[in-house]
Tab-separated table of C-alpha atoms and ligand atoms in Angstrom:
chain	number	residue	atom	x	y	z
A	1	MET	CA	29.431	10.353	-17.415
A	2	ASP	CA	27.532	13.139	-19.164
A	3	VAL	CA	24.065	14.043	-17.948
A	4	MET	CA	22.196	12.594	-20.934
A	5	THR	CA	24.031	9.277	-20.520
A	6	ALA	CA	23.263	9.226	-16.791
A	7	VAL	CA	19.583	9.896	-17.431
A	8	LEU	CA	19.247	7.321	-20.203
A	9	THR	CA	21.196	4.509	-18.518
A	10	ARG	CA	19.701	4.802	-15.026
A	11	ARG	CA	17.321	2.106	-13.883
A	12	SER	CA	15.771	1.167	-10.582
A	13	GLU	CA	18.024	-1.565	-9.229
A	14	HIS	CA	16.274	-4.133	-7.067
A	15	GLN	CA	19.183	-6.409	-6.132
A	16	LEU	CA	21.747	-4.389	-4.259
A	17	VAL	CA	24.829	-5.485	-2.342
A	18	GLU	CA	27.831	-3.858	-0.645
A	19	PRO	CA	29.366	-1.422	-1.089
A	20	ALA	CA	26.968	1.415	-0.490
A	21	PRO	CA	28.238	4.972	-0.095
A	22	ASN	CA	29.561	5.610	3.397
A	23	ASP	CA	28.223	8.531	5.432
A	24	GLU	CA	30.770	10.962	3.992
A	25	GLU	CA	30.099	9.922	0.394
A	26	PHE	CA	26.373	10.161	0.970
A	27	ALA	CA	26.731	13.672	2.409
A	28	TYR	CA	29.009	14.665	-0.482
A	29	LEU	CA	26.466	13.548	-3.080
A	30	LEU	CA	23.576	15.057	-1.127
A	31	ARG	CA	25.303	18.427	-0.971
A	32	ALA	CA	25.323	18.402	-4.758
A	33	ALA	CA	21.749	17.067	-5.027
A	34	ALA	CA	20.568	19.833	-2.690
A	35	THR	CA	21.395	22.398	-5.370
A	36	ALA	CA	18.239	21.247	-7.222
A	37	PRO	CA	15.583	23.938	-7.650
A	38	ASP	CA	14.100	24.783	-4.240
A	39	HIS	CA	11.801	27.820	-4.013
A	40	GLY	CA	12.855	29.830	-0.968
A	41	ARG	CA	15.777	27.458	-0.328
A	42	LEU	CA	13.846	25.893	2.499
A	43	ARG	CA	15.447	22.426	2.288
A	44	PRO	CA	12.150	20.945	3.495
A	45	TRP	CA	13.516	17.445	3.928
A	46	ARG	CA	15.891	15.297	5.891
A	47	TRP	CA	17.409	11.855	5.435
A	48	ILE	CA	17.758	9.136	8.062
A	49	LEU	CA	20.408	6.599	7.097
A	50	VAL	CA	19.632	3.011	8.079
A	51	ARG	CA	22.429	0.435	7.943
A	52	GLY	CA	23.492	-2.807	9.639
A	53	GLU	CA	21.620	-3.364	12.909
A	54	GLY	CA	19.305	-0.517	11.977
A	55	ARG	CA	18.005	-2.600	9.063
A	56	THR	CA	17.300	-5.496	11.417
A	57	ALA	CA	15.392	-3.212	13.785
A	58	LEU	CA	13.433	-1.689	10.918
A	59	GLY	CA	12.586	-5.176	9.611
A	60	ARG	CA	11.314	-6.139	13.075
A	61	CYS	CA	9.196	-3.027	13.051
A	62	PHE	CA	7.738	-3.921	9.625
A	63	ALA	CA	6.979	-7.481	10.790
A	64	ASP	CA	5.347	-6.283	14.030
A	65	ASP	CA	3.204	-3.935	12.030
A	66	TYR	CA	1.982	-6.606	9.630
A	67	ASP	CA	-1.106	-8.522	10.669
A	68	GLY	CA	-1.200	-10.984	7.746
A	69	PRO	CA	-0.094	-14.643	7.602
A	70	GLN	CA	3.182	-15.716	9.252
A	71	PRO	CA	5.212	-16.464	6.071
A	72	ARG	CA	4.432	-12.973	4.804
A	73	ARG	CA	5.417	-11.533	8.194
A	74	GLU	CA	8.839	-13.102	7.782
A	75	GLN	CA	9.096	-11.495	4.365
A	76	MET	CA	8.357	-8.133	5.947
A	77	GLN	CA	11.187	-8.724	8.425
A	78	THR	CA	13.696	-9.240	5.622
A	79	LYS	CA	12.604	-6.348	3.398
A	80	PRO	CA	15.321	-3.944	4.639
A	81	GLN	CA	17.977	-6.577	3.932
A	82	ARG	CA	17.565	-5.985	0.205
A	83	ALA	CA	20.219	-3.262	0.209
A	84	PRO	CA	23.120	-2.302	2.490
A	85	LEU	CA	21.825	1.242	2.909
A	86	LEU	CA	18.250	2.417	3.299
A	87	ALA	CA	18.146	6.187	3.100
A	88	THR	CA	14.848	7.251	4.626
A	89	LEU	CA	13.405	10.344	2.989
A	90	VAL	CA	11.444	12.575	5.353
A	91	PHE	CA	9.470	15.568	4.141
A	92	THR	CA	9.697	18.410	6.666
A	93	PRO	CA	7.434	21.136	5.260
A	94	VAL	CA	8.033	24.645	6.525
A	95	PRO	CA	4.645	25.981	7.672
A	96	ASP	CA	2.969	28.756	5.785
A	97	ASP	CA	3.909	31.553	8.162
A	98	PRO	CA	4.443	34.981	6.590
A	99	ALA	CA	6.223	36.178	9.751
A	100	HIS	CA	8.690	33.293	9.513
A	101	ARG	CA	10.202	33.028	6.042
A	102	ALA	CA	8.789	33.440	2.582
A	103	SER	CA	5.539	31.528	2.353
A	104	ILE	CA	6.051	28.701	-0.050
A	105	PRO	CA	3.043	26.456	-0.660
A	106	GLU	CA	3.498	22.897	0.567
A	107	TRP	CA	3.156	21.435	-2.916
A	108	GLU	CA	6.158	23.490	-4.038
A	109	GLN	CA	8.172	22.195	-1.105
A	110	LEU	CA	7.231	18.644	-2.065
A	111	ALA	CA	8.242	19.380	-5.660
A	112	ALA	CA	11.627	20.683	-4.428
A	113	THR	CA	12.096	17.549	-2.336
A	114	SER	CA	11.334	15.390	-5.330
A	115	ALA	CA	13.773	17.347	-7.504
A	116	MET	CA	16.508	16.832	-4.884
A	117	ALA	CA	15.776	13.098	-4.704
A	118	GLY	CA	15.872	12.773	-8.499
A	119	SER	CA	19.252	14.490	-8.622
A	120	LEU	CA	20.592	12.264	-5.863
A	121	ILE	CA	19.462	9.141	-7.713
A	122	LEU	CA	21.280	10.291	-10.842
A	123	LEU	CA	24.429	11.212	-8.916
A	124	LEU	CA	24.460	7.800	-7.239
A	125	HIS	CA	24.104	6.156	-10.632
A	126	ALA	CA	26.915	8.243	-12.136
A	127	ARG	CA	29.151	7.034	-9.263
A	128	GLY	CA	28.379	3.381	-9.980
A	129	PHE	CA	25.829	2.895	-7.196
A	130	GLY	CA	22.352	1.521	-7.812
A	131	SER	CA	19.169	2.564	-6.088
A	132	VAL	CA	15.426	2.134	-6.020
A	133	TRP	CA	12.920	4.403	-4.304
A	134	ARG	CA	10.451	2.264	-2.364
A	135	THR	CA	7.301	3.407	-0.661
A	136	GLY	CA	4.449	1.055	0.266
A	137	ARG	CA	2.261	0.533	3.324
A	138	PHE	CA	4.926	1.251	5.931
A	139	THR	CA	5.219	4.892	4.925
A	140	GLN	CA	1.769	5.248	6.544
A	141	SER	CA	2.585	3.218	9.644
A	142	GLU	CA	2.544	4.925	13.044
A	143	ARG	CA	4.894	2.264	14.416
A	144	THR	CA	7.427	2.921	11.656
A	145	ARG	CA	7.154	6.661	12.117
A	146	HIS	CA	7.707	6.243	15.842
A	147	THR	CA	10.639	3.836	15.367
A	148	LEU	CA	12.365	6.324	13.074
A	149	GLY	CA	11.593	9.284	15.325
A	150	LEU	CA	9.408	11.309	12.980
A	151	ARG	CA	7.688	14.385	14.336
A	152	PRO	CA	3.917	14.739	13.809
A	153	GLU	CA	4.267	17.364	11.084
A	154	GLU	CA	6.742	15.277	9.082
A	155	ARG	CA	5.834	12.914	6.276
A	156	LEU	CA	7.619	9.682	5.440
A	157	LEU	CA	8.232	9.611	1.686
A	158	GLY	CA	9.831	6.173	1.604
A	159	TRP	CA	13.304	4.742	1.359
A	160	LEU	CA	16.000	4.969	-1.220
A	161	TYR	CA	17.468	1.470	-1.188
A	162	ILE	CA	21.113	2.013	-2.130
A	163	GLY	CA	24.057	-0.266	-2.881
A	164	THR	CA	25.937	-1.763	-5.789
A	165	PRO	CA	23.915	-3.672	-8.392
A	166	HIS	CA	24.273	-7.407	-7.693
A	167	HIS	CA	24.454	-8.275	-11.384
A	168	PRO	CA	26.053	-5.251	-12.979
A	169	ARG	CA	25.081	-5.115	-16.638
A	170	ALA	CA	26.625	-3.124	-19.390
A	171	PRO	CA	24.893	0.241	-19.249
A	172	ARG	CA	22.237	0.239	-21.925
A	173	ARG	CA	20.836	3.499	-23.178
A	174	ARG	CA	17.086	3.594	-23.225
A	175	THR	CA	15.279	4.682	-26.307
A	176	PRO	CA	13.176	7.545	-25.007
A	177	GLU	CA	9.439	7.163	-25.604
A	178	ASP	CA	7.603	9.544	-27.862
A	179	ILE	CA	6.152	12.167	-25.531
A	180	THR	CA	5.290	14.789	-28.126
A	181	ASN	CA	1.592	14.421	-27.266
A	182	HIS	CA	2.513	15.826	-23.820
A	183	ILE	CA	3.618	19.079	-25.395
A	184	SER	CA	1.520	21.795	-26.892
A	185	VAL	CA	2.494	25.191	-28.134
A	186	PHE	CA	0.456	28.141	-26.974
A	187	THR	CA	-0.948	30.084	-29.885
A	188	PRO	CA	-2.384	33.437	-28.864
A	189	GLN	CA	-5.715	34.071	-30.493
A	190	LEU	CA	-7.799	37.160	-30.574
A	191	LEU	CA	-10.745	36.205	-28.429
A	192	PRO	CA	-14.043	38.080	-28.823
A	193	LEU	CA	-14.664	40.312	-25.832
B	201	FMN	C1	7.744	8.123	-5.364
B	201	FMN	C2	8.154	6.772	-5.893
B	201	FMN	C3	7.773	5.622	-5.204
B	201	FMN	C4	8.177	4.360	-5.643
B	201	FMN	N1	7.831	3.250	-4.922
B	201	FMN	C5	8.235	2.031	-5.335
B	201	FMN	C6	7.938	0.869	-4.571
B	201	FMN	O1	7.300	0.928	-3.526
B	201	FMN	N2	8.382	-0.328	-5.024
B	201	FMN	C7	9.116	-0.426	-6.182
B	201	FMN	O2	9.483	-1.547	-6.555
B	201	FMN	N3	9.440	0.665	-6.914
B	201	FMN	C8	9.017	1.881	-6.520
B	201	FMN	N4	9.351	2.989	-7.243
B	201	FMN	C9	10.201	2.840	-8.431
B	201	FMN	C10	9.357	2.753	-9.687
B	201	FMN	O3	8.606	1.575	-9.642
B	201	FMN	C11	10.281	2.755	-10.891
B	201	FMN	O4	10.906	3.994	-10.965
B	201	FMN	C12	9.489	2.491	-12.176
B	201	FMN	O5	9.064	1.174	-12.204
B	201	FMN	C13	10.308	2.741	-13.421
B	201	FMN	O6	11.460	1.961	-13.388
B	201	FMN	P1	12.885	2.642	-13.598
B	201	FMN	O7	13.133	3.468	-12.369
B	201	FMN	O8	13.855	1.505	-13.765
B	201	FMN	O9	12.774	3.506	-14.809
B	201	FMN	C14	8.947	4.250	-6.826
B	201	FMN	C15	9.312	5.415	-7.533
B	201	FMN	C16	8.919	6.648	-7.078
B	201	FMN	C17	9.332	7.888	-7.835
């Protein structure tokens, strides 16, 4: 699949079933995704793969953390069952320490992380897998952070729900929206001093 086709046929897939990439396939695709632009090559991120029993435990954690009505609590419990693989994206910013490595502002590290995630999503799609990046209230939850073993300086950026689309459709190319009003061309002018 060429890059333009991958970009124009990708969609967030909400109903995902087996198979998902196994650990080796995930690592293979991530190695490629990690070549995305990354100022200072800091790799300021890590992934925690959640499968099988892990999804049940994470669902229990979501339910325990939810203080709303019981039927909604049960919904929280089943959230991680919506895909066979939940790849947890953790932002691990390298502190601004000139003595350490090149000082790269945190926003640039977040941009690099986002670029890597975007590449991974496209690579998954090109391999026939579907995914959707989900965030929501539990990215802020201390219980969830603790359950997943996050360190205080790390930030939970959500989960890439990954699997095979339940109802595979013929790939349809999107018609890109007109974004020309997001582009301007700099015209140097002689400004009065
Ligand atoms: C950082 C980020 C967080 C997202 N969080 C959610 C989410 O919590 N729930 C959800 O259904 N989709 C989430 N999405 C997916 C977007 O809703 C989706 O990309 C958007 O609706 C456009 O759909 P498309 O991906 O099919 O083009 C998120 C996407 C990004 C980039």
